[in-house]
mmCIF file of C-alpha atoms in Angstrom:
data_model
loop_
_atom_site.group_PDB
_atom_site.id
_atom_site.type_symbol
_atom_site.label_atom_id
_atom_site.label_comp_id
_atom_site.label_asym_id
_atom_site.label_seq_id
_atom_site.Cartn_x
_atom_site.Cartn_y
_atom_site.Cartn_z
ATOM 1 C CA UNK E 1 -63.950 -61.807 55.746
ATOM 2 C CA UNK E 2 -62.162 -59.569 53.177
ATOM 3 C CA UNK E 3 -58.472 -60.015 52.963
ATOM 4 C CA UNK E 4 -56.117 -57.085 53.394
ATOM 5 C CA UNK E 5 -54.360 -55.904 50.254
ATOM 6 C CA UNK E 6 -50.914 -57.431 49.970
ATOM 7 C CA UNK E 7 -48.069 -54.888 50.182
ATOM 8 C CA UNK E 8 -46.039 -54.439 47.037
ATOM 9 C CA UNK E 9 -42.852 -56.450 46.967
ATOM 10 C CA UNK E 10 -39.724 -54.321 47.030
ATOM 11 C CA UNK E 11 -38.329 -53.572 43.618
ATOM 12 C CA UNK E 12 -34.757 -54.682 43.042
ATOM 13 C CA UNK E 13 -32.296 -51.969 42.086
ATOM 14 C CA UNK E 14 -28.684 -52.454 41.067
ATOM 15 C CA UNK E 15 -26.071 -49.715 41.066
ATOM 16 C CA UNK E 16 -23.483 -50.651 38.455
ATOM 17 C CA UNK E 17 -19.831 -49.644 38.099
ATOM 18 C CA UNK E 18 -19.652 -47.108 40.936
ATOM 19 C CA UNK E 19 -15.905 -47.403 41.373
ATOM 20 C CA UNK E 20 -15.795 -44.766 44.108
ATOM 21 C CA UNK E 21 -18.776 -45.931 46.186
ATOM 22 C CA UNK E 22 -20.483 -42.550 45.971
ATOM 23 C CA UNK E 23 -24.005 -43.659 45.044
ATOM 24 C CA UNK E 24 -25.214 -46.029 47.735
ATOM 25 C CA UNK E 25 -25.562 -43.419 50.552
ATOM 26 C CA UNK E 26 -27.671 -41.261 48.235
ATOM 27 C CA UNK E 27 -30.090 -44.127 47.502
ATOM 28 C CA UNK E 28 -30.304 -45.669 50.963
ATOM 29 C CA UNK E 29 -33.418 -43.728 51.967
ATOM 30 C CA UNK E 30 -35.409 -45.609 49.327
ATOM 31 C CA UNK E 31 -35.327 -48.775 51.445
ATOM 32 C CA UNK E 32 -37.515 -50.768 52.252
ATOM 33 C CA UNK E 33 -39.512 -49.991 49.101
ATOM 34 C CA UNK E 34 -36.335 -50.696 47.126
ATOM 35 C CA UNK E 35 -33.905 -53.592 47.637
ATOM 36 C CA UNK E 36 -30.499 -52.108 46.840
ATOM 37 C CA UNK E 37 -27.433 -53.926 45.484
ATOM 38 C CA UNK E 38 -24.200 -52.440 44.263
ATOM 39 C CA UNK E 39 -21.607 -53.858 41.840
ATOM 40 C CA UNK E 40 -18.513 -51.633 41.761
ATOM 41 C CA UNK E 41 -16.509 -53.974 39.477
ATOM 42 C CA UNK E 42 -17.299 -53.858 35.778
ATOM 43 C CA UNK E 43 -17.639 -57.139 33.888
ATOM 44 C CA UNK E 44 -16.466 -57.469 30.238
ATOM 45 C CA UNK E 45 -18.939 -56.081 27.659
ATOM 46 C CA UNK E 46 -21.509 -58.594 26.519
ATOM 47 C CA UNK E 47 -21.209 -58.199 22.751
ATOM 48 C CA UNK E 48 -17.479 -57.625 22.338
ATOM 49 C CA UNK E 49 -15.718 -60.270 20.248
ATOM 50 C CA UNK E 50 -13.092 -60.796 22.944
ATOM 51 C CA UNK E 51 -15.632 -61.546 25.708
ATOM 52 C CA UNK E 52 -15.888 -65.239 26.570
ATOM 53 C CA UNK E 53 -19.173 -67.094 26.881
ATOM 54 C CA UNK E 54 -18.404 -67.531 30.588
ATOM 55 C CA UNK E 55 -18.139 -63.783 31.068
ATOM 56 C CA UNK E 56 -21.331 -63.201 29.086
ATOM 57 C CA UNK E 57 -23.220 -65.609 31.321
ATOM 58 C CA UNK E 58 -21.745 -63.971 34.412
ATOM 59 C CA UNK E 59 -23.053 -60.605 33.243
ATOM 60 C CA UNK E 60 -26.524 -61.993 32.580
ATOM 61 C CA UNK E 61 -26.606 -63.687 35.976
ATOM 62 C CA UNK E 62 -25.605 -60.426 37.635
ATOM 63 C CA UNK E 63 -28.322 -58.326 35.978
ATOM 64 C CA UNK E 64 -31.132 -60.876 35.612
ATOM 65 C CA UNK E 65 -32.841 -60.351 39.037
ATOM 66 C CA UNK E 66 -33.158 -56.574 38.814
ATOM 67 C CA UNK E 67 -36.082 -54.319 37.948
ATOM 68 C CA UNK E 68 -34.003 -51.136 37.918
ATOM 69 C CA UNK E 69 -30.464 -50.488 36.773
ATOM 70 C CA UNK E 70 -28.377 -47.432 37.648
ATOM 71 C CA UNK E 71 -25.582 -47.052 35.112
ATOM 72 C CA UNK E 72 -22.513 -44.836 35.275
ATOM 73 C CA UNK E 73 -22.253 -43.692 31.694
ATOM 74 C CA UNK E 74 -21.508 -46.625 29.351
ATOM 75 C CA UNK E 75 -19.245 -48.631 31.634
ATOM 76 C CA UNK E 76 -21.690 -51.532 31.157
ATOM 77 C CA UNK E 77 -22.985 -51.434 27.572
ATOM 78 C CA UNK E 78 -26.574 -52.553 27.045
ATOM 79 C CA UNK E 79 -26.839 -54.129 23.567
ATOM 80 C CA UNK E 80 -30.097 -55.683 22.406
ATOM 81 C CA UNK E 81 -28.830 -59.235 22.821
ATOM 82 C CA UNK E 82 -28.251 -58.559 26.538
ATOM 83 C CA UNK E 83 -31.529 -56.706 27.078
ATOM 84 C CA UNK E 84 -33.479 -59.655 25.650
ATOM 85 C CA UNK E 85 -32.084 -61.818 28.421
ATOM 86 C CA UNK E 86 -33.261 -59.557 31.236
ATOM 87 C CA UNK E 87 -37.015 -60.260 31.581
ATOM 88 C CA UNK E 88 -37.334 -58.463 34.942
ATOM 89 C CA UNK E 89 -35.837 -55.194 33.793
ATOM 90 C CA UNK E 90 -38.311 -52.319 33.756
ATOM 91 C CA UNK E 91 -36.205 -49.167 33.602
ATOM 92 C CA UNK E 92 -32.615 -47.997 33.302
ATOM 93 C CA UNK E 93 -31.344 -44.731 34.742
ATOM 94 C CA UNK E 94 -28.009 -43.601 33.297
ATOM 95 C CA UNK E 95 -25.711 -40.695 34.006
ATOM 96 C CA UNK E 96 -24.722 -38.626 30.974
ATOM 97 C CA UNK E 97 -26.458 -37.961 27.710
ATOM 98 C CA UNK E 98 -24.760 -39.938 24.890
ATOM 99 C CA UNK E 99 -24.986 -43.714 24.837
ATOM 100 C CA UNK E 100 -23.743 -45.305 21.661
ATOM 101 C CA UNK E 101 -23.596 -48.743 23.300
ATOM 102 C CA UNK E 102 -27.240 -48.758 24.499
ATOM 103 C CA UNK E 103 -29.775 -50.312 22.127
ATOM 104 C CA UNK E 104 -32.702 -47.909 22.543
ATOM 105 C CA UNK E 105 -34.763 -49.537 19.781
ATOM 106 C CA UNK E 106 -34.652 -52.961 21.427
ATOM 107 C CA UNK E 107 -35.358 -51.410 24.809
ATOM 108 C CA UNK E 108 -38.503 -49.715 23.408
ATOM 109 C CA UNK E 109 -39.571 -52.994 21.773
ATOM 110 C CA UNK E 110 -39.225 -54.816 25.114
ATOM 111 C CA UNK E 111 -40.981 -52.094 27.108
ATOM 112 C CA UNK E 112 -37.810 -51.099 28.951
ATOM 113 C CA UNK E 113 -37.577 -47.367 29.616
ATOM 114 C CA UNK E 114 -34.199 -45.644 29.570
ATOM 115 C CA UNK E 115 -33.862 -42.242 31.248
ATOM 116 C CA UNK E 116 -30.666 -40.215 31.202
ATOM 117 C CA UNK E 117 -29.325 -37.215 33.016
ATOM 118 C CA UNK E 118 -28.013 -34.329 30.953
ATOM 119 C CA UNK E 119 -24.380 -33.737 30.209
ATOM 120 C CA UNK E 120 -22.696 -31.088 32.352
ATOM 121 C CA UNK E 121 -19.982 -30.228 29.825
ATOM 122 C CA UNK E 122 -21.553 -26.841 29.157
ATOM 123 C CA UNK E 123 -23.142 -26.045 32.490
ATOM 124 C CA UNK E 124 -20.336 -24.159 34.162
ATOM 125 C CA UNK E 125 -19.487 -20.867 32.543
ATOM 126 C CA UNK E 126 -17.328 -17.936 33.526
ATOM 127 C CA UNK E 127 -17.149 -14.312 32.390
ATOM 128 C CA UNK E 128 -14.111 -13.211 30.395
ATOM 129 C CA UNK E 129 -12.904 -9.645 30.813
ATOM 130 C CA UNK E 130 -13.771 -7.313 27.950
ATOM 131 C CA UNK E 131 -10.959 -6.452 25.546
ATOM 132 C CA UNK E 132 -11.177 -4.075 22.657
ATOM 133 C CA UNK E 133 -11.347 -5.745 19.295
ATOM 134 C CA UNK E 134 -12.424 -9.128 20.597
ATOM 135 C CA UNK E 135 -15.606 -10.859 21.605
ATOM 136 C CA UNK E 136 -14.640 -10.899 25.271
ATOM 137 C CA UNK E 137 -17.027 -9.725 27.922
ATOM 138 C CA UNK E 138 -19.466 -12.601 27.313
ATOM 139 C CA UNK E 139 -19.597 -15.912 29.134
ATOM 140 C CA UNK E 140 -17.458 -18.784 27.860
ATOM 141 C CA UNK E 141 -17.536 -22.425 28.790
ATOM 142 C CA UNK E 142 -15.198 -23.335 31.626
ATOM 143 C CA UNK E 143 -12.557 -26.026 31.193
ATOM 144 C CA UNK E 144 -14.497 -29.012 32.429
ATOM 145 C CA UNK E 145 -12.861 -32.257 33.693
ATOM 146 C CA UNK E 146 -12.308 -33.623 30.205
ATOM 147 C CA UNK E 147 -10.485 -30.452 29.110
ATOM 148 C CA UNK E 148 -8.384 -30.492 32.277
ATOM 149 C CA UNK E 149 -7.525 -34.136 31.804
ATOM 150 C CA UNK E 150 -6.658 -33.615 28.145
ATOM 151 C CA UNK E 151 -4.072 -31.033 29.072
ATOM 152 C CA UNK E 152 -2.839 -33.161 31.947
ATOM 153 C CA UNK E 153 -1.975 -36.021 29.607
ATOM 154 C CA UNK E 154 -0.559 -33.736 26.906
ATOM 155 C CA UNK E 155 1.834 -32.172 29.430
ATOM 156 C CA UNK E 156 2.617 -35.524 31.018
ATOM 157 C CA UNK E 157 3.637 -36.897 27.618
ATOM 158 C CA UNK E 158 5.462 -33.775 26.482
ATOM 159 C CA UNK E 159 7.498 -33.622 29.714
ATOM 160 C CA UNK E 160 8.091 -37.370 29.912
ATOM 161 C CA UNK E 161 6.685 -37.398 33.439
ATOM 162 C CA UNK E 162 5.794 -41.124 33.642
ATOM 163 C CA UNK E 163 9.291 -42.308 32.656
ATOM 164 C CA UNK E 164 10.937 -39.772 34.891
ATOM 165 C CA UNK E 165 8.713 -40.800 37.810
ATOM 166 C CA UNK E 166 9.529 -44.478 37.226
ATOM 167 C CA UNK E 167 13.241 -43.631 37.023
ATOM 168 C CA UNK E 168 13.128 -41.968 40.428
ATOM 169 C CA UNK E 169 11.194 -44.871 41.935
ATOM 170 C CA UNK E 170 13.709 -47.378 40.576
ATOM 171 C CA UNK E 171 16.691 -45.568 42.049
ATOM 172 C CA UNK E 172 17.782 -43.851 38.831
ATOM 173 C CA UNK E 173 17.709 -40.200 37.925
ATOM 174 C CA UNK E 174 16.943 -38.704 34.490
ATOM 175 C CA UNK E 175 16.016 -41.184 31.788
ATOM 176 C CA UNK E 176 17.379 -40.946 28.197
ATOM 177 C CA UNK E 177 14.015 -39.540 27.093
ATOM 178 C CA UNK E 178 13.836 -36.864 29.789
ATOM 179 C CA UNK E 179 14.210 -33.983 27.339
ATOM 180 C CA UNK E 180 10.842 -32.220 27.207
ATOM 181 C CA UNK E 181 8.998 -31.388 24.005
ATOM 182 C CA UNK E 182 8.367 -27.596 23.845
ATOM 183 C CA UNK E 183 4.790 -26.629 23.016
ATOM 184 C CA UNK E 184 5.165 -22.848 22.607
ATOM 185 C CA UNK E 185 4.321 -21.778 19.082
ATOM 186 C CA UNK E 186 3.656 -25.364 17.935
ATOM 187 C CA UNK E 187 0.591 -26.479 15.971
ATOM 188 C CA UNK E 188 -2.342 -28.005 17.846
ATOM 189 C CA UNK E 189 -4.725 -30.049 15.683
ATOM 190 C CA UNK E 190 -8.277 -30.395 17.066
ATOM 191 C CA UNK E 191 -10.371 -33.153 15.567
ATOM 192 C CA UNK E 192 -13.926 -32.113 16.547
ATOM 193 C CA UNK E 193 -14.367 -28.427 17.474
ATOM 194 C CA UNK E 194 -17.286 -28.815 19.844
ATOM 195 C CA UNK E 195 -17.358 -27.273 23.333
ATOM 196 C CA UNK E 196 -14.643 -29.559 24.712
ATOM 197 C CA UNK E 197 -12.401 -29.279 21.627
ATOM 198 C CA UNK E 198 -12.759 -25.507 21.606
ATOM 199 C CA UNK E 199 -11.873 -25.258 25.305
ATOM 200 C CA UNK E 200 -8.762 -27.370 24.715
ATOM 201 C CA UNK E 201 -7.836 -25.138 21.786
ATOM 202 C CA UNK E 202 -8.400 -21.972 23.868
ATOM 203 C CA UNK E 203 -5.911 -23.104 26.475
ATOM 204 C CA UNK E 204 -3.366 -23.938 23.778
ATOM 205 C CA UNK E 205 -3.678 -20.415 22.347
ATOM 206 C CA UNK E 206 -3.598 -18.555 25.668
ATOM 207 C CA UNK E 207 -1.060 -20.653 27.562
ATOM 208 C CA UNK E 208 1.443 -21.594 24.859
ATOM 209 C CA UNK E 209 0.671 -19.362 21.883
ATOM 210 C CA UNK E 210 -0.129 -22.441 19.826
ATOM 211 C CA UNK E 211 -1.391 -22.268 16.289
ATOM 212 C CA UNK E 212 -4.736 -24.105 16.170
ATOM 213 C CA UNK E 213 -6.009 -25.989 13.125
ATOM 214 C CA UNK E 214 -9.212 -27.990 13.184
ATOM 215 C CA UNK E 215 -11.351 -30.384 11.211
ATOM 216 C CA UNK E 216 -14.640 -32.255 11.337
ATOM 217 C CA UNK E 217 -16.837 -33.505 8.543
ATOM 218 C CA UNK E 218 -19.192 -30.544 8.525
ATOM 219 C CA UNK E 219 -17.092 -27.825 10.071
ATOM 220 C CA UNK E 220 -16.983 -24.487 8.195
ATOM 221 C CA UNK E 221 -14.651 -21.571 8.752
ATOM 222 C CA UNK E 222 -17.611 -19.410 9.784
ATOM 223 C CA UNK E 223 -18.523 -21.956 12.486
ATOM 224 C CA UNK E 224 -14.921 -22.107 13.682
ATOM 225 C CA UNK E 225 -14.815 -18.290 13.842
ATOM 226 C CA UNK E 226 -17.947 -18.317 15.987
ATOM 227 C CA UNK E 227 -16.316 -20.853 18.318
ATOM 228 C CA UNK E 228 -13.349 -18.538 18.679
ATOM 229 C CA UNK E 229 -15.701 -15.700 19.664
ATOM 230 C CA UNK E 230 -17.482 -17.957 22.137
ATOM 231 C CA UNK E 231 -14.115 -18.742 23.713
ATOM 232 C CA UNK E 232 -13.410 -15.006 24.129
ATOM 233 C CA UNK E 233 -10.706 -15.071 21.426
ATOM 234 C CA UNK E 234 -10.226 -12.873 18.368
ATOM 235 C CA UNK E 235 -11.233 -14.510 15.125
ATOM 236 C CA UNK E 236 -7.868 -13.714 13.522
ATOM 237 C CA UNK E 237 -4.381 -12.770 14.655
ATOM 238 C CA UNK E 238 -1.094 -11.830 13.049
ATOM 239 C CA UNK E 239 0.965 -14.702 14.364
ATOM 240 C CA UNK E 240 1.662 -16.715 17.481
ATOM 241 C CA UNK E 241 5.160 -15.406 18.035
ATOM 242 C CA UNK E 242 4.207 -12.732 20.594
ATOM 243 C CA UNK E 243 4.021 -9.870 18.052
ATOM 244 C CA UNK E 244 0.956 -7.882 18.993
ATOM 245 C CA UNK E 245 1.223 -5.293 16.234
ATOM 246 C CA UNK E 246 -1.875 -4.823 14.146
ATOM 247 C CA UNK E 247 -1.658 -6.641 10.824
ATOM 248 C CA UNK E 248 -3.532 -6.148 7.599
ATOM 249 C CA UNK E 249 -6.444 -8.566 7.260
ATOM 250 C CA UNK E 250 -4.751 -10.458 4.439
ATOM 251 C CA UNK E 251 -1.741 -11.114 6.690
ATOM 252 C CA UNK E 252 -3.788 -12.463 9.584
ATOM 253 C CA UNK E 253 -4.423 -16.163 10.193
ATOM 254 C CA UNK E 254 -7.580 -17.532 11.714
ATOM 255 C CA UNK E 255 -7.327 -18.298 15.405
ATOM 256 C CA UNK E 256 -9.181 -21.586 14.770
ATOM 257 C CA UNK E 257 -8.247 -22.399 11.207
ATOM 258 C CA UNK E 258 -10.265 -25.047 9.357
ATOM 259 C CA UNK E 259 -8.144 -27.406 7.233
ATOM 260 C CA UNK E 260 -8.571 -30.745 5.529
ATOM 261 C CA UNK E 261 -8.257 -33.889 7.645
ATOM 262 C CA UNK E 262 -5.030 -34.769 5.828
ATOM 263 C CA UNK E 263 -3.523 -31.333 6.537
ATOM 264 C CA UNK E 264 -4.517 -31.580 10.202
ATOM 265 C CA UNK E 265 -2.563 -34.797 10.639
ATOM 266 C CA UNK E 266 0.418 -33.763 8.536
ATOM 267 C CA UNK E 267 0.860 -30.275 10.023
ATOM 268 C CA UNK E 268 0.086 -30.835 13.717
ATOM 269 C CA UNK E 269 2.622 -31.234 16.497
ATOM 270 C CA UNK E 270 -0.175 -32.401 18.790
ATOM 271 C CA UNK E 271 -3.371 -34.051 17.478
ATOM 272 C CA UNK E 272 -6.156 -34.074 20.067
ATOM 273 C CA UNK E 273 -9.377 -36.015 19.363
ATOM 274 C CA UNK E 274 -12.733 -34.623 20.560
ATOM 275 C CA UNK E 275 -15.161 -36.205 18.118
ATOM 276 C CA UNK E 276 -18.503 -37.786 18.815
ATOM 277 C CA UNK E 277 -18.645 -41.504 18.113
ATOM 278 C CA UNK E 278 -21.382 -42.633 15.749
ATOM 279 C CA UNK E 279 -21.761 -45.281 13.039
ATOM 280 C CA UNK E 280 -20.515 -42.698 10.540
ATOM 281 C CA UNK E 281 -17.482 -41.660 12.604
ATOM 282 C CA UNK E 282 -16.355 -45.081 13.753
ATOM 283 C CA UNK E 283 -12.715 -45.605 12.702
ATOM 284 C CA UNK E 284 -12.654 -42.104 11.210
ATOM 285 C CA UNK E 285 -8.936 -42.174 12.040
ATOM 286 C CA UNK E 286 -7.157 -44.926 10.129
ATOM 287 C CA UNK E 287 -3.600 -45.864 9.194
ATOM 288 C CA UNK E 288 -3.865 -43.415 6.297
ATOM 289 C CA UNK E 289 -4.299 -40.410 8.580
ATOM 290 C CA UNK E 290 -1.933 -41.577 11.339
ATOM 291 C CA UNK E 291 0.858 -42.269 8.855
ATOM 292 C CA UNK E 292 0.777 -38.576 7.818
ATOM 293 C CA UNK E 293 1.846 -37.441 11.309
ATOM 294 C CA UNK E 294 5.293 -36.038 11.939
ATOM 295 C CA UNK E 295 7.739 -38.364 13.711
ATOM 296 C CA UNK E 296 7.911 -35.769 16.478
ATOM 297 C CA UNK E 297 4.132 -35.450 16.875
ATOM 298 C CA UNK E 298 1.918 -36.585 19.762
ATOM 299 C CA UNK E 299 -1.495 -38.224 19.431
ATOM 300 C CA UNK E 300 -4.095 -37.646 22.165
ATOM 301 C CA UNK E 301 -7.477 -39.376 22.492
ATOM 302 C CA UNK E 302 -9.765 -38.535 25.428
ATOM 303 C CA UNK E 303 -12.952 -38.942 23.355
ATOM 304 C CA UNK E 304 -13.851 -42.503 22.251
ATOM 305 C CA UNK E 305 -11.629 -45.432 21.349
ATOM 306 C CA UNK E 306 -13.889 -46.470 18.486
ATOM 307 C CA UNK E 307 -12.886 -43.379 16.509
ATOM 308 C CA UNK E 308 -9.409 -44.837 15.934
ATOM 309 C CA UNK E 309 -8.170 -48.011 14.269
ATOM 310 C CA UNK E 310 -6.301 -49.379 17.276
ATOM 311 C CA UNK E 311 -4.038 -51.744 15.365
ATOM 312 C CA UNK E 312 -2.875 -48.922 13.134
ATOM 313 C CA UNK E 313 -1.974 -46.721 16.101
ATOM 314 C CA UNK E 314 -0.110 -49.574 17.799
ATOM 315 C CA UNK E 315 1.852 -50.322 14.628
ATOM 316 C CA UNK E 316 2.967 -46.716 14.173
ATOM 317 C CA UNK E 317 4.037 -46.452 17.800
ATOM 318 C CA UNK E 318 6.000 -49.707 17.616
ATOM 319 C CA UNK E 319 7.724 -48.520 14.445
ATOM 320 C CA UNK E 320 8.584 -45.165 16.064
ATOM 321 C CA UNK E 321 6.654 -43.339 13.348
ATOM 322 C CA UNK E 322 5.173 -40.903 15.899
ATOM 323 C CA UNK E 323 6.739 -39.654 19.143
ATOM 324 C CA UNK E 324 4.028 -40.797 21.502
ATOM 325 C CA UNK E 325 0.382 -41.113 22.400
ATOM 326 C CA UNK E 326 -1.815 -40.430 25.407
ATOM 327 C CA UNK E 327 -5.035 -42.426 25.713
ATOM 328 C CA UNK E 328 -7.889 -42.187 28.208
ATOM 329 C CA UNK E 329 -10.294 -44.440 26.256
ATOM 330 C CA UNK E 330 -10.010 -48.040 25.091
ATOM 331 C CA UNK E 331 -11.900 -50.491 22.950
ATOM 332 C CA UNK E 332 -12.569 -52.718 25.976
ATOM 333 C CA UNK E 333 -12.918 -51.154 29.414
ATOM 334 C CA UNK E 334 -11.680 -51.985 31.987
ATOM 335 C CA UNK E 335 -8.522 -52.753 30.088
ATOM 336 C CA UNK E 336 -7.863 -56.530 29.926
ATOM 337 C CA UNK E 337 -4.812 -57.787 31.768
ATOM 338 C CA UNK E 338 -3.187 -58.896 28.491
ATOM 339 C CA UNK E 339 -3.923 -55.663 26.612
ATOM 340 C CA UNK E 340 -1.158 -54.405 24.354
ATOM 341 C CA UNK E 341 -1.521 -51.027 26.099
ATOM 342 C CA UNK E 342 -0.131 -52.530 29.306
ATOM 343 C CA UNK E 343 3.302 -52.935 27.689
ATOM 344 C CA UNK E 344 5.756 -51.055 29.946
ATOM 345 C CA UNK E 345 8.899 -51.519 27.926
ATOM 346 C CA UNK E 346 10.179 -50.262 24.598
ATOM 347 C CA UNK E 347 7.457 -48.505 22.598
ATOM 348 C CA UNK E 348 5.065 -48.684 25.548
ATOM 349 C CA UNK E 349 7.229 -46.153 27.442
ATOM 350 C CA UNK E 350 6.109 -43.547 24.893
ATOM 351 C CA UNK E 351 2.413 -44.051 25.743
ATOM 352 C CA UNK E 352 0.529 -42.488 28.655
ATOM 353 C CA UNK E 353 -2.601 -44.469 29.541
ATOM 354 C CA UNK E 354 -5.252 -43.440 32.033
ATOM 355 C CA UNK E 355 -8.392 -45.440 33.032
ATOM 356 C CA UNK E 356 -11.101 -43.245 31.436
ATOM 357 C CA UNK E 357 -10.682 -40.358 33.881
ATOM 358 C CA UNK E 358 -11.722 -37.609 31.509
ATOM 359 C CA UNK E 359 -15.106 -37.050 33.100
ATOM 360 C CA UNK E 360 -14.119 -37.977 36.642
ATOM 361 C CA UNK E 361 -14.696 -35.310 39.252
ATOM 362 C CA UNK E 362 -16.257 -36.001 42.653
ATOM 363 C CA UNK E 363 -18.683 -33.087 42.554
ATOM 364 C CA UNK E 364 -19.786 -33.968 39.045
ATOM 365 C CA UNK E 365 -20.444 -37.599 39.889
ATOM 366 C CA UNK E 366 -22.358 -36.678 43.021
ATOM 367 C CA UNK E 367 -24.497 -34.255 41.009
ATOM 368 C CA UNK E 368 -25.239 -36.938 38.476
ATOM 369 C CA UNK E 369 -26.204 -39.495 41.117
ATOM 370 C CA UNK E 370 -28.324 -36.802 42.829
ATOM 371 C CA UNK E 371 -30.175 -36.245 39.587
ATOM 372 C CA UNK E 372 -30.742 -39.982 39.237
ATOM 373 C CA UNK E 373 -32.118 -40.242 42.785
ATOM 374 C CA UNK E 374 -34.729 -37.600 41.924
ATOM 375 C CA UNK E 375 -35.613 -39.408 38.697
ATOM 376 C CA UNK E 376 -35.990 -42.718 40.550
ATOM 377 C CA UNK E 377 -38.211 -41.110 43.216
ATOM 378 C CA UNK E 378 -40.458 -39.604 40.540
ATOM 379 C CA UNK E 379 -40.721 -42.912 38.717
ATOM 380 C CA UNK E 380 -41.549 -44.832 41.892
ATOM 381 C CA UNK E 381 -44.295 -42.406 42.856
ATOM 382 C CA UNK E 382 -45.767 -42.814 39.387
ATOM 383 C CA UNK E 383 -45.702 -46.578 39.922
ATOM 384 C CA UNK E 384 -47.690 -46.244 43.164
ATOM 385 C CA UNK E 385 -44.867 -46.688 45.665
ATOM 386 C CA UNK E 386 -45.244 -44.438 48.675
ATOM 387 C CA UNK E 387 -41.816 -43.223 49.710
ATOM 388 C CA UNK E 388 -40.961 -42.806 53.373
ATOM 389 C CA UNK E 389 -38.283 -40.154 53.094
#
């Protein structure tokens, strides 16, 4: 008597690092074909020098049973050494589009597929009203969550909001550092004039009349002029002092002016980093650049921690060589309990730290997870799993 074909065993899927518990309801309809597990707490990165062998083994034990991993950006890096210890892993679905900490070559060698959603940093656009003499009237990129968060931490630092908040909570009133740093007419240095950097610069120009200077390794003035046009801004202007009179071309300054890296750090009142991390750009900001900053200047990094020599930044802050820093990205995330950035006294009071919130927006995360659900469904159907939706 012929035996009935055995039903396929459920595949095991792990949702990693979903701090806000948004994903599980979106995936629940995949059961019973999929056995779902969720791990909202991130473990230390496998290959970082500070990660103990115990933590490495804990990460392997967590991931070892699973056929499918759902990753929120790079909260859990996937280096080759870790992938080689996951024999059950068939496919990884990740939100976002840039993954410097994923070893794609090793994944290909092991037959592990990695599929990613697109980045939404340029999806939302808005029309800008036409204005004679400018490039307005075309669509420009909206200020996405990273742009919004960048300005949130700049203003928080400039207005000394954290210290003032803590003073109120402790029963005091204004702290000695409660005098705000004015931004109007100051110089904003943009390291990396991509879509995010250009949006940050646009707000500086329109909101506070800031002079914008910019640098990246391959940035030309023609490219910066085009970015100004895309942002609905004139390519050149007389000044940033409110004088709207027409100036001769030779008297005008570029709205987004390309300078050397050294000039960017020495001239800026606010340096904001929006560079892409790659092997070439790792530690592109060293003690040499940071030491050029004015003692009244602010350093902002909402891009990637690996772009900056952390020890150099800490040293300059401790020495009072720069006025303050605002950081949304760190070498190890989540930030270890003993991290130097958790210092709340002395030099630490001049630092605003946030837990990698630059891309955090409920609608955006739900859209990403929705994309991943569709990708998982398509992959399962290709593998012969009939979905009961």
